[in-house]
Short mmCIF file of C-alpha atoms in Angstrom, two decimals:
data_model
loop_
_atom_site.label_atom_id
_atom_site.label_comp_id
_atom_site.label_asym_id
_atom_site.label_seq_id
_atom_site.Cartn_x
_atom_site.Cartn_y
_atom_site.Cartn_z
CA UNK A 1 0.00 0.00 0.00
CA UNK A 2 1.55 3.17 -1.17
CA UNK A 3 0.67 6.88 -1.83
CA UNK A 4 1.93 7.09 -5.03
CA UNK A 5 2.39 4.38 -7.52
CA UNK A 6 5.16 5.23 -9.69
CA UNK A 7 7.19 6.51 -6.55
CA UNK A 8 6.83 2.76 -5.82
CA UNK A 9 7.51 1.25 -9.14
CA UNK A 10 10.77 2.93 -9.80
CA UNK A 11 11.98 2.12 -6.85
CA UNK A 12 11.26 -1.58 -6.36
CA UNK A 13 12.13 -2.15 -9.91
CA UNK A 14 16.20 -0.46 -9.19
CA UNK A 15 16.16 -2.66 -5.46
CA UNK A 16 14.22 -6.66 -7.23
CA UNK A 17 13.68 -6.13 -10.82
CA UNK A 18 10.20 -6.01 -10.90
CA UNK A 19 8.14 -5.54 -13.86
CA UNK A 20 4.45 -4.86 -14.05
CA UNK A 21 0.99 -5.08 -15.59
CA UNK A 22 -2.02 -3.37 -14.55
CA UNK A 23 -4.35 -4.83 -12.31
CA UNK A 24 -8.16 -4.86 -11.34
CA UNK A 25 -9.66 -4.21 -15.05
CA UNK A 26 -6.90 -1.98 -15.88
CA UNK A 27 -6.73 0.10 -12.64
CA UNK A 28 -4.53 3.03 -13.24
CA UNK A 29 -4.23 2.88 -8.81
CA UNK A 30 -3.22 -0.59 -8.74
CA UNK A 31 -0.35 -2.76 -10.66
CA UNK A 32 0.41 -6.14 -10.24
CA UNK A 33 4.07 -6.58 -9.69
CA UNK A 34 6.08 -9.64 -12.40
CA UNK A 35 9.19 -12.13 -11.95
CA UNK A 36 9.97 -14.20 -14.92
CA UNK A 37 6.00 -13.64 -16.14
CA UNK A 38 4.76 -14.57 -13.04
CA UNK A 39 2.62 -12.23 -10.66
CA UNK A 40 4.27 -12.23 -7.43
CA UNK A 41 3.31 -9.05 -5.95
CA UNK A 42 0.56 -6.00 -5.86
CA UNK A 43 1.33 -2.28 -5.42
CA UNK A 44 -1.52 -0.46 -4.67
CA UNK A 45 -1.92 3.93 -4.39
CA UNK A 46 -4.78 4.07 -1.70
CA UNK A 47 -2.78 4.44 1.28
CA UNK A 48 -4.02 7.91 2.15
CA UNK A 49 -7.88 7.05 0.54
CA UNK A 50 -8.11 4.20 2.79
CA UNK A 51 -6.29 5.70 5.95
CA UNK A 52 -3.25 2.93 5.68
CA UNK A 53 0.11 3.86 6.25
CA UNK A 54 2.61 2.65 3.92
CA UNK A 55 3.13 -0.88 4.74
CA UNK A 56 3.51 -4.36 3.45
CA UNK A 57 0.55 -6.83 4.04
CA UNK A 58 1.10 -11.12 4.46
CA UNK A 59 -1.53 -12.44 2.40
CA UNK A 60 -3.02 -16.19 2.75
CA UNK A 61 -4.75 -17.66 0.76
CA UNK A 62 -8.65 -19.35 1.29
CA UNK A 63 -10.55 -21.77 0.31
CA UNK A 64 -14.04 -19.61 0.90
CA UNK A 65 -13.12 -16.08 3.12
CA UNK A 66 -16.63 -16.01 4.77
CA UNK A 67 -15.56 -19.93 6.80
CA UNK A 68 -12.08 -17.97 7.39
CA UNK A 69 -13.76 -14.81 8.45
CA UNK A 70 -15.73 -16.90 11.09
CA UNK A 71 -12.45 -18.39 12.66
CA UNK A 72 -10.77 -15.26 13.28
CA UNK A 73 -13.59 -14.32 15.12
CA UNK A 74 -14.35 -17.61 16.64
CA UNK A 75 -10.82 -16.95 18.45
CA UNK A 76 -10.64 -13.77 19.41
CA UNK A 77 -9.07 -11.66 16.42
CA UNK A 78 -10.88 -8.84 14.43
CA UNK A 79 -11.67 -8.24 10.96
CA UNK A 80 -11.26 -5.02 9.73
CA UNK A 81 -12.84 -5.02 6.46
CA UNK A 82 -14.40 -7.25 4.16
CA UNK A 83 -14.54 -9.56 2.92
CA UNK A 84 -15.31 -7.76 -0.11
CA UNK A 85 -14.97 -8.39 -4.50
CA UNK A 86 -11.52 -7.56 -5.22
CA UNK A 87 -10.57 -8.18 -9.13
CA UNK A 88 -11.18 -12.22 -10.02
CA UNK A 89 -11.54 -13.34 -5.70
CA UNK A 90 -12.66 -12.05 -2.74
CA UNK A 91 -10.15 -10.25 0.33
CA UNK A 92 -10.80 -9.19 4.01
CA UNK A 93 -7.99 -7.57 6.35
CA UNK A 94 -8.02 -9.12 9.93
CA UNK A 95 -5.94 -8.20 12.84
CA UNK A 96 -4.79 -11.50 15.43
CA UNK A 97 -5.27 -11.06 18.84
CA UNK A 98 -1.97 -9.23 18.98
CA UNK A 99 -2.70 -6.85 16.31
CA UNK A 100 -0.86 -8.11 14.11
CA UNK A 101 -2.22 -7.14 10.34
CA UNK A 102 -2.89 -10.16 7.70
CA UNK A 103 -5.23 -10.40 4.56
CA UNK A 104 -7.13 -13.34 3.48
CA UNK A 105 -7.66 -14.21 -0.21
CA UNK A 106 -10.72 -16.28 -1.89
CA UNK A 107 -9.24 -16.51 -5.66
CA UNK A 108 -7.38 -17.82 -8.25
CA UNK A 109 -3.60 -18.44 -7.40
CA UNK A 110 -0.95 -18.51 -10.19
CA UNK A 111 0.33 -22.27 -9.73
CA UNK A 112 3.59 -21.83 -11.53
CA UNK A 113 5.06 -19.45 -8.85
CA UNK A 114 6.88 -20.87 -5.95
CA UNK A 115 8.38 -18.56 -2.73
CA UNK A 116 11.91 -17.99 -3.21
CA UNK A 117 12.15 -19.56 -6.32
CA UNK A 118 13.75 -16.19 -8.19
CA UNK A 119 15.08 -13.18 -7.20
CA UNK A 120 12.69 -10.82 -6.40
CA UNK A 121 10.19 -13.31 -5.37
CA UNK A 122 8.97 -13.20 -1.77
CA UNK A 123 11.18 -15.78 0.23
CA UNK A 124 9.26 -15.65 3.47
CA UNK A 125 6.73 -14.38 5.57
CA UNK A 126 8.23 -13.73 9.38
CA UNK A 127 5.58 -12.62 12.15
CA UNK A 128 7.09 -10.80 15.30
CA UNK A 129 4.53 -11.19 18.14
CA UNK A 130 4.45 -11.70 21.97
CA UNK A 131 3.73 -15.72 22.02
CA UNK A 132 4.82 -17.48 18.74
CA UNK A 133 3.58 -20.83 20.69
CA UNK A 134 0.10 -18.72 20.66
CA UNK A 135 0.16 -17.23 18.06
CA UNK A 136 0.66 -20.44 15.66
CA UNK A 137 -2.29 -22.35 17.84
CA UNK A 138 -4.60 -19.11 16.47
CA UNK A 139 -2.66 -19.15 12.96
CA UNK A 140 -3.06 -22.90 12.43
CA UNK A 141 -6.88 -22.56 13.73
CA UNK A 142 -7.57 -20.22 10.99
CA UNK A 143 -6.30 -22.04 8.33
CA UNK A 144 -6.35 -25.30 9.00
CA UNK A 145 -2.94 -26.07 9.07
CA UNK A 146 -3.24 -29.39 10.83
CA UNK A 147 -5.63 -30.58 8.29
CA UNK A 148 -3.57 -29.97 5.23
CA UNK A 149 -1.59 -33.25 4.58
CA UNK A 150 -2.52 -36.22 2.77
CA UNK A 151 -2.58 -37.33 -0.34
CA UNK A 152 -2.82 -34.95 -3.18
CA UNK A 153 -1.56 -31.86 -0.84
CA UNK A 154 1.34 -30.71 -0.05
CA UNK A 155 2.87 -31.59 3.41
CA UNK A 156 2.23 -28.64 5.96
CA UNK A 157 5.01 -29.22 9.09
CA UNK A 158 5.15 -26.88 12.12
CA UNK A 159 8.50 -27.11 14.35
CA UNK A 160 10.39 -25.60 17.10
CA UNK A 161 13.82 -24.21 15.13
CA UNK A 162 16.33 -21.80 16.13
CA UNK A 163 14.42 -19.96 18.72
CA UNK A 164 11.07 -19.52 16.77
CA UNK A 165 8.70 -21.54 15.34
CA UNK A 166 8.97 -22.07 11.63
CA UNK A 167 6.23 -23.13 9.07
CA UNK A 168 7.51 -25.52 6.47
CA UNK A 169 5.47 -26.51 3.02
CA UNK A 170 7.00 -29.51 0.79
CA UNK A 171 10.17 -29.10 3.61
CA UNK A 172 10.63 -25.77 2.82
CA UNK A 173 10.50 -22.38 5.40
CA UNK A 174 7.80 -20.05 4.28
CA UNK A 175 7.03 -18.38 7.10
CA UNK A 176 8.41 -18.23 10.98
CA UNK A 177 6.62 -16.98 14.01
CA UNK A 178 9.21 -15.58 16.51
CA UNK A 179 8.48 -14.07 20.35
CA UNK A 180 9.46 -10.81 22.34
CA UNK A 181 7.54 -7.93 20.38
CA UNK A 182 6.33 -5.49 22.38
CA UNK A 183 2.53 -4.21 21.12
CA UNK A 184 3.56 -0.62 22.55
CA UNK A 185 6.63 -0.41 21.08
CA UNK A 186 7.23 2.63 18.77
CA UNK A 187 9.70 0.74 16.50
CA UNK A 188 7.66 -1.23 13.80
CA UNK A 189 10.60 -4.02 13.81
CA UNK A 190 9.59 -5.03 17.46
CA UNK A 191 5.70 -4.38 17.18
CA UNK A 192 3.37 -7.67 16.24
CA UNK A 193 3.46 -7.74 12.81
CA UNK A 194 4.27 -10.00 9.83
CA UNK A 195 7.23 -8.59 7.98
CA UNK A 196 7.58 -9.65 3.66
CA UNK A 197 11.20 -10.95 2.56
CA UNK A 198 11.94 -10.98 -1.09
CA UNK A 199 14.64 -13.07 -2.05
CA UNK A 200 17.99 -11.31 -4.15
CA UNK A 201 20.70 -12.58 -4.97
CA UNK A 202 22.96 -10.32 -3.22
CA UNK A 203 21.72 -8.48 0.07
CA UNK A 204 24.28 -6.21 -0.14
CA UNK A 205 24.10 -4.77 -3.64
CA UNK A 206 20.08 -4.69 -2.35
CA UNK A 207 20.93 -2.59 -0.03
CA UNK A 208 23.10 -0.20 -2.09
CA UNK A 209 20.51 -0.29 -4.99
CA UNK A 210 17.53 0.86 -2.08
CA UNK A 211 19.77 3.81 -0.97
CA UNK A 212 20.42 5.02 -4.70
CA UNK A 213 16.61 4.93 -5.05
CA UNK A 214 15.87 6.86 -2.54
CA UNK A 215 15.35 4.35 0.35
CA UNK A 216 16.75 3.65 4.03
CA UNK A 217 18.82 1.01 5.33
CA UNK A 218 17.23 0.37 8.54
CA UNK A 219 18.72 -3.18 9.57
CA UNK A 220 22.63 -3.50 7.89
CA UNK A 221 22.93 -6.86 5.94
CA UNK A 222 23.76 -9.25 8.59
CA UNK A 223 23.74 -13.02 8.42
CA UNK A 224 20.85 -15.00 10.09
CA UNK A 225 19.77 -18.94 10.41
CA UNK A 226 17.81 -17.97 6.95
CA UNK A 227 20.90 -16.65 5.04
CA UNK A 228 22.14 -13.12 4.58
CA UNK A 229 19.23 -10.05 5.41
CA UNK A 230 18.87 -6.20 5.40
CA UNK A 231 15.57 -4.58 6.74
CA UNK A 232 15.36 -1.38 4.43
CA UNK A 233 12.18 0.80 3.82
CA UNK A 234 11.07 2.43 0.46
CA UNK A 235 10.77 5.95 -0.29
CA UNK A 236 7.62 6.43 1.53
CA UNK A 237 8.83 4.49 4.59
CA UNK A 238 7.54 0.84 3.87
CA UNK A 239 9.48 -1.53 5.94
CA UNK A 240 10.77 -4.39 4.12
CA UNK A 241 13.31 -6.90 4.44
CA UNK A 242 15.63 -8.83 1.83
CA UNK A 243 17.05 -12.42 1.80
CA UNK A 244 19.89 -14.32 0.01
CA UNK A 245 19.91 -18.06 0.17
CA UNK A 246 22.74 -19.60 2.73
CA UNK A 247 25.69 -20.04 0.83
#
């Protein structure tokens, strides 16, 4: 969510490589962001319409939003808005009982695009909250993590790694749920909320590319248990991270 789209464009295109297409019937507010062909991302220019700040949103996707919509209620969490038409699906914004923002999507998914497949593609999904052991009973709850294995599907595995708990589809990390975020906190890094990692092939140059566009390096490149990362935020202050493979 952005203020202004080409702002946005330019500079995620210098910092991943994106390339885009116009999205919603042609939308001149909304683009859909491309690796390789694929749709990976969506950049959006309602942040001040809609009241947003400039942020990054975790999407998931569902099977029918209304069922989801009734299980983040059913434990304790609050929908924002929706779930309303939105292009080809449906989409609703929710907030877990931390506060922690997410969106849900009813829809078609592209089914050639993998996380962390390509540079530029998201590589992760990381949520910073209070109780990660919590927060995944809510999290798994909602979408029916448990429930997701058998034949036909890919394996869903939740485990205990490296201090956090880590979400693993076909064995690989997509997302990891990790404790001591403060809901008061003024810095958005230690707040509950799911922070987006696109994968690069070079952190580093990432970071130099973001601050020649007109970006911040909040978080140096430092190594992690997930390879090499930088936390850096766009022109208009969206916090995001980037991620190159161990090794």
């Amino acid at each position: 969510m952005a203020h202004d789209l080409a702002t946005a464009q330019d500079f995620y295109t210098a910092v991943l490589g994106w390339r885009y297409k116009p999205g919603i019937q042609g939308r001149g507010d909304y683009a859909v962001a491309l690796v390789h062909g694929s749709p990976v991302a969506g950049l959006a220019a309602g942040a001040r319409l809609m009241g947003f700040p400039v942020c990054w949103t975790a999407y998931f996707a569902a099977a029918s939003a209304n069922r989801t919509a009734a299980r983040v209620h059913e434990r304790g969490a609050t929908i924002a808005v929706g779930p309303i038409p939105f292009g080809r699906g449906r989409v609703l914004w929710a907030a877990d009982p931390d506060n922690a923002v997410f969106g849900i999507w009813e829809g078609e998914v592209d089914p050639d695009w993998r996380a962390g497949r390509h540079a530029g593609v998201p590589a992760r999904l990381e949520l910073r909250t209070r109780d990660p052991f919590a927060s995944a009973l809510f999290y798994g709850g909602v979408f029916d993590w448990d429930a997701q294995r058998g034949e036909g599907r890919e394996s869903i595995d939740i485990g205990y790694e490296d201090d956090r708990v880590v979400l693993r589809i076909a064995d690989e990390p997509v997302a990891d749920l990790l404790g001591g975020a403060v809901e008061a906190a003024p810095d958005p890094r230690v707040r509950p909320q799911w922070h987006v990692y696109f994968r690069v092939d070079s952190t580093d140059a990432a970071a130099a590319a973001a601050l020649a566009a007109g970006g911040t390096i909040v978080s140096p490149p430092d190594d992690s248990p997930f390879g090499r990362t930088a936390a850096l935020r766009d022109p208009e202050g969206g916090l995001f991270h980037v991620s190159e493979p161990e090794g």
